[in-house]
Amino acid sequence: MTFAFIIPCAINDLDNNSIANEAGVAVPANESAPSAYDQLLATVNSINHSAKGSLISVIEHGATALNDKQKTGLLKHIDILMEYNNNETIQKIIEQYPAPKDATPLTELTSLIWFLEVAQQHQIFNKVKRLFFIRPGQTFESAIHALAASKPESKNKFILPNSYPSSYSSEQTGHIFLQFNTRLWSFETSQITSLLDNLRSMLAFMQQRFEESGYVDLGHCLYKFIDANHIFYDLDLASNPNTH
């Protein structure tokens, strides 16, 4: 097995039919668009079609859990479903920040840390070379994304698109002027331990920004905490999602 995929989602928290680039950022509803759940299934199906045999994990961290029908349908196509909806810490975050735009970045990052810790403890990814973080609604095309992963220059590096100007003021972000599109990015399993250290620092920084009425999400935090020398910039990945 070469690849594994982590798909974070808060499917039943969305009050429209579209999924945004960054956690919690709303986009206009479109009656003809597929539901958030259908977009999740479409992403899973694209992985199963393009990267057969990959390990697929879904991390559900929203205020509203998947219902039995959604869960049964999803489990037919993935390997691991981690549901953190009823966790006391997750519930406290949601109670403290009722708006999904505010709660979702925190619950997503918290859940990602927990999941990677469990994965390390149980060696879930011991046969995997590279992990892809992919959001619902994105299509994985092996011919494109596996190419960057196979290059010698990307070994032991994060594969990310070029950064783009932050959508928020520097006062809100704690003087982070750029951010990454986190619809699709990846890293090698050998990087998990160091990534976890960075993710914990990101979470502390994110909590501070929200306590001070600021804002950051995963895209801002990756830009601030990941050393540029540890990044391979993939020009086939969309940089600024707002231009597409």
Short mmCIF file of C-alpha atoms in Angstrom, two decimals:
data_model
loop_
_atom_site.label_atom_id
_atom_site.label_comp_id
_atom_site.label_asym_id
_atom_site.label_seq_id
_atom_site.Cartn_x
_atom_site.Cartn_y
_atom_site.Cartn_z
CA MET A 1 0.00 0.00 0.00
CA THR A 2 1.44 3.35 -1.05
CA PHE A 3 -1.19 5.95 -0.19
CA ALA A 4 -3.65 6.66 2.60
CA PHE A 5 -6.26 9.41 2.80
CA ILE A 6 -7.64 11.48 5.64
CA ILE A 7 -10.96 13.19 4.97
CA PRO A 8 -12.12 15.64 7.67
CA CYS A 9 -15.79 16.57 7.67
CA ALA A 10 -18.66 18.11 9.58
CA ILE A 11 -21.23 17.00 7.04
CA ASN A 12 -24.49 17.67 8.87
CA ASP A 13 -23.42 21.07 10.17
CA LEU A 14 -23.56 22.68 6.73
CA ASP A 15 -26.63 24.82 6.13
CA ASN A 16 -26.15 24.85 2.37
CA ASN A 17 -25.33 22.37 -0.37
CA SER A 18 -21.69 23.22 -0.92
CA ILE A 19 -18.44 22.58 0.86
CA ALA A 20 -15.92 25.38 1.22
CA ASN A 21 -12.16 25.27 0.94
CA GLU A 22 -11.38 26.12 4.53
CA ALA A 23 -13.17 24.81 7.58
CA GLY A 24 -16.27 26.79 8.40
CA VAL A 25 -16.23 29.25 5.50
CA ALA A 26 -19.70 29.44 4.00
CA VAL A 27 -20.36 29.64 0.28
CA PRO A 28 -23.59 30.42 -1.57
CA ALA A 29 -26.17 27.66 -1.64
CA ASN A 30 -26.99 26.09 -4.98
CA GLU A 31 -30.15 24.02 -5.26
CA SER A 32 -28.69 21.97 -8.09
CA ALA A 33 -25.46 21.18 -6.25
CA PRO A 34 -24.99 17.77 -4.65
CA SER A 35 -25.44 17.59 -0.89
CA ALA A 36 -22.43 17.72 1.43
CA TYR A 37 -22.80 13.98 2.06
CA ASP A 38 -22.93 13.24 -1.67
CA GLN A 39 -19.79 15.33 -2.18
CA LEU A 40 -18.07 13.27 0.51
CA LEU A 41 -19.07 10.05 -1.27
CA ALA A 42 -17.89 11.47 -4.60
CA THR A 43 -14.45 12.18 -3.13
CA VAL A 44 -14.28 8.68 -1.65
CA ASN A 45 -15.32 7.15 -4.98
CA SER A 46 -12.65 9.15 -6.84
CA ILE A 47 -10.01 7.74 -4.49
CA ASN A 48 -11.25 4.17 -4.85
CA HIS A 49 -11.26 4.56 -8.62
CA SER A 50 -7.95 6.38 -9.05
CA ALA A 51 -5.91 4.92 -6.17
CA LYS A 52 -7.28 1.43 -5.63
CA GLY A 53 -6.16 -0.29 -2.47
CA SER A 54 -5.52 2.94 -0.58
CA LEU A 55 -6.52 3.25 3.06
CA ILE A 56 -9.35 5.77 3.48
CA SER A 57 -10.17 7.36 6.84
CA VAL A 58 -12.98 9.81 7.51
CA ILE A 59 -12.85 12.07 10.59
CA GLU A 60 -16.29 13.39 11.51
CA HIS A 61 -16.02 16.27 14.00
CA GLY A 62 -19.21 18.29 13.57
CA ALA A 63 -21.91 19.21 16.05
CA THR A 64 -24.37 16.86 14.37
CA ALA A 65 -23.34 13.22 13.97
CA LEU A 66 -23.90 11.14 10.86
CA ASN A 67 -27.23 9.33 10.91
CA ASP A 68 -27.41 5.55 10.60
CA LYS A 69 -28.19 5.62 6.88
CA GLN A 70 -25.27 7.95 6.14
CA LYS A 71 -22.91 5.88 8.26
CA THR A 72 -23.93 2.58 6.69
CA GLY A 73 -23.54 3.96 3.17
CA LEU A 74 -20.16 5.48 3.93
CA LEU A 75 -18.69 2.40 5.63
CA LYS A 76 -19.21 0.40 2.44
CA HIS A 77 -16.52 2.48 0.75
CA ILE A 78 -13.98 3.45 3.42
CA ASP A 79 -11.74 1.67 5.92
CA ILE A 80 -11.91 3.83 9.06
CA LEU A 81 -14.58 6.16 10.43
CA MET A 82 -13.64 8.18 13.50
CA GLU A 83 -16.56 10.06 15.04
CA TYR A 84 -15.67 12.72 17.60
CA ASN A 85 -19.08 14.43 17.75
CA ASN A 86 -19.92 13.31 21.28
CA ASN A 87 -16.47 13.97 22.72
CA GLU A 88 -16.66 16.34 25.69
CA THR A 89 -13.86 18.59 24.39
CA ILE A 90 -15.48 18.85 20.95
CA GLN A 91 -18.84 19.67 22.50
CA LYS A 92 -17.31 22.39 24.68
CA ILE A 93 -15.71 24.02 21.63
CA ILE A 94 -19.04 23.99 19.79
CA GLU A 95 -20.84 25.46 22.81
CA GLN A 96 -18.20 28.18 23.18
CA TYR A 97 -18.28 29.09 19.48
CA PRO A 98 -21.84 28.50 18.17
CA ALA A 99 -21.05 29.76 14.66
CA PRO A 100 -19.67 26.89 12.51
CA LYS A 101 -17.15 29.32 10.96
CA ASP A 102 -15.53 29.64 14.38
CA ALA A 103 -16.00 26.15 15.83
CA THR A 104 -15.07 24.09 12.79
CA PRO A 105 -11.37 25.08 12.50
CA LEU A 106 -10.89 24.19 16.16
CA THR A 107 -12.79 20.89 16.11
CA GLU A 108 -11.11 19.88 12.86
CA LEU A 109 -7.58 20.51 14.12
CA THR A 110 -8.29 18.91 17.51
CA SER A 111 -9.72 15.78 15.85
CA LEU A 112 -6.85 15.56 13.37
CA ILE A 113 -4.34 15.54 16.25
CA TRP A 114 -6.27 12.84 18.10
CA PHE A 115 -6.58 10.69 14.99
CA LEU A 116 -2.88 10.89 14.12
CA GLU A 117 -1.98 10.06 17.73
CA VAL A 118 -4.16 6.94 17.60
CA ALA A 119 -2.75 6.03 14.18
CA GLN A 120 0.79 6.25 15.51
CA GLN A 121 -0.02 4.24 18.61
CA HIS A 122 -1.61 1.43 16.61
CA GLN A 123 0.70 1.70 13.58
CA ILE A 124 -2.25 2.14 11.25
CA PHE A 125 -0.06 3.63 8.54
CA ASN A 126 2.97 1.32 8.88
CA LYS A 127 2.52 0.08 5.29
CA VAL A 128 1.79 3.51 3.84
CA LYS A 129 4.30 5.86 2.25
CA ARG A 130 2.29 9.09 1.85
CA LEU A 131 -0.82 10.48 3.51
CA PHE A 132 -3.18 12.77 1.62
CA PHE A 133 -5.41 15.23 3.47
CA ILE A 134 -8.39 15.80 1.18
CA ARG A 135 -11.63 17.68 1.73
CA PRO A 136 -15.07 16.44 0.67
CA GLY A 137 -15.93 17.66 -2.79
CA GLN A 138 -12.38 17.25 -4.11
CA THR A 139 -11.48 14.72 -6.80
CA PHE A 140 -8.30 12.72 -6.45
CA GLU A 141 -6.55 12.04 -9.75
CA SER A 142 -3.67 9.64 -9.31
CA ALA A 143 -2.09 10.53 -12.64
CA ILE A 144 -1.64 14.11 -11.41
CA HIS A 145 -1.09 13.92 -7.67
CA ALA A 146 0.94 10.71 -7.57
CA LEU A 147 3.38 12.30 -10.00
CA ALA A 148 4.49 14.93 -7.48
CA ALA A 149 4.72 12.29 -4.75
CA SER A 150 7.06 10.19 -6.91
CA LYS A 151 9.58 12.97 -7.48
CA PRO A 152 12.85 12.71 -5.51
CA GLU A 153 12.52 16.40 -4.54
CA SER A 154 9.30 15.68 -2.63
CA LYS A 155 10.79 12.96 -0.42
CA ASN A 156 10.18 13.68 3.28
CA LYS A 157 8.40 16.91 2.38
CA PHE A 158 4.90 18.31 2.57
CA ILE A 159 3.32 18.68 -0.85
CA LEU A 160 1.34 21.92 -0.93
CA PRO A 161 0.19 24.47 -3.50
CA ASN A 162 1.68 27.95 -3.56
CA SER A 163 0.40 30.18 -0.78
CA TYR A 164 -1.96 33.09 -1.46
CA PRO A 165 -2.93 36.30 0.42
CA SER A 166 -5.00 35.77 3.55
CA SER A 167 -8.71 36.46 3.30
CA TYR A 168 -8.56 38.14 6.71
CA SER A 169 -6.86 41.22 8.11
CA SER A 170 -3.45 40.83 9.74
CA GLU A 171 -4.97 41.99 13.03
CA GLN A 172 -7.34 39.02 12.97
CA THR A 173 -4.73 36.46 11.98
CA GLY A 174 -1.97 37.57 14.33
CA HIS A 175 0.03 39.02 11.45
CA ILE A 176 -0.14 36.01 9.14
CA PHE A 177 -0.37 37.52 5.68
CA LEU A 178 -0.51 34.34 3.59
CA GLN A 179 -2.31 31.01 3.75
CA PHE A 180 -2.43 27.65 1.98
CA ASN A 181 -5.34 26.11 0.15
CA THR A 182 -5.97 22.96 2.20
CA ARG A 183 -8.38 21.23 -0.12
CA LEU A 184 -5.65 18.70 -0.95
CA TRP A 185 -2.15 18.37 0.50
CA SER A 186 0.04 15.52 1.63
CA PHE A 187 2.99 14.35 3.69
CA GLU A 188 5.00 11.18 4.21
CA THR A 189 4.34 8.90 7.16
CA SER A 190 7.90 9.52 8.33
CA GLN A 191 6.81 13.12 9.01
CA ILE A 192 3.88 12.31 11.31
CA THR A 193 5.79 12.67 14.58
CA SER A 194 7.16 16.12 13.72
CA LEU A 195 3.84 17.14 12.18
CA LEU A 196 2.05 16.29 15.41
CA ASP A 197 4.36 18.61 17.31
CA ASN A 198 3.52 21.37 14.83
CA LEU A 199 -0.20 20.63 14.95
CA ARG A 200 -0.22 20.96 18.74
CA SER A 201 1.50 24.33 18.43
CA MET A 202 -1.02 25.32 15.76
CA LEU A 203 -3.91 24.41 18.04
CA ALA A 204 -2.54 26.51 20.91
CA PHE A 205 -2.07 29.46 18.53
CA MET A 206 -5.54 29.00 17.04
CA GLN A 207 -7.13 28.92 20.50
CA GLN A 208 -5.32 32.14 21.36
CA ARG A 209 -6.51 33.88 18.20
CA PHE A 210 -10.14 32.94 18.88
CA GLU A 211 -9.89 33.97 22.53
CA GLU A 212 -8.71 37.37 21.29
CA SER A 213 -11.59 37.57 18.78
CA GLY A 214 -9.26 36.86 15.87
CA TYR A 215 -9.37 34.17 13.23
CA VAL A 216 -7.09 31.54 11.72
CA ASP A 217 -7.74 28.19 10.11
CA LEU A 218 -5.58 25.28 9.07
CA GLY A 219 -4.36 27.08 5.95
CA HIS A 220 -3.00 30.00 7.98
CA CYS A 221 -1.45 27.72 10.59
CA LEU A 222 0.34 25.56 8.05
CA TYR A 223 1.88 28.69 6.57
CA LYS A 224 3.04 29.95 9.97
CA PHE A 225 4.35 26.70 11.46
CA ILE A 226 5.68 24.59 8.58
CA ASP A 227 9.23 25.45 7.53
CA ALA A 228 9.29 26.38 3.85
CA ASN A 229 12.39 24.19 3.43
CA HIS A 230 10.19 21.19 4.25
CA ILE A 231 7.66 21.95 1.50
CA PHE A 232 7.52 20.79 -2.10
CA TYR A 233 5.30 23.20 -4.02
CA ASP A 234 3.09 21.32 -6.47
CA LEU A 235 2.07 23.62 -9.35
CA ASP A 236 -0.73 21.20 -10.31
CA LEU A 237 -2.53 21.97 -7.05
CA ALA A 238 -4.90 24.95 -7.08
CA SER A 239 -3.39 27.82 -5.12
CA ASN A 240 -6.11 30.37 -4.36
CA PRO A 241 -9.51 28.59 -4.16
CA ASN A 242 -11.33 31.90 -4.49
CA THR A 243 -10.29 32.19 -8.14
CA HIS A 244 -11.89 28.91 -9.16
#
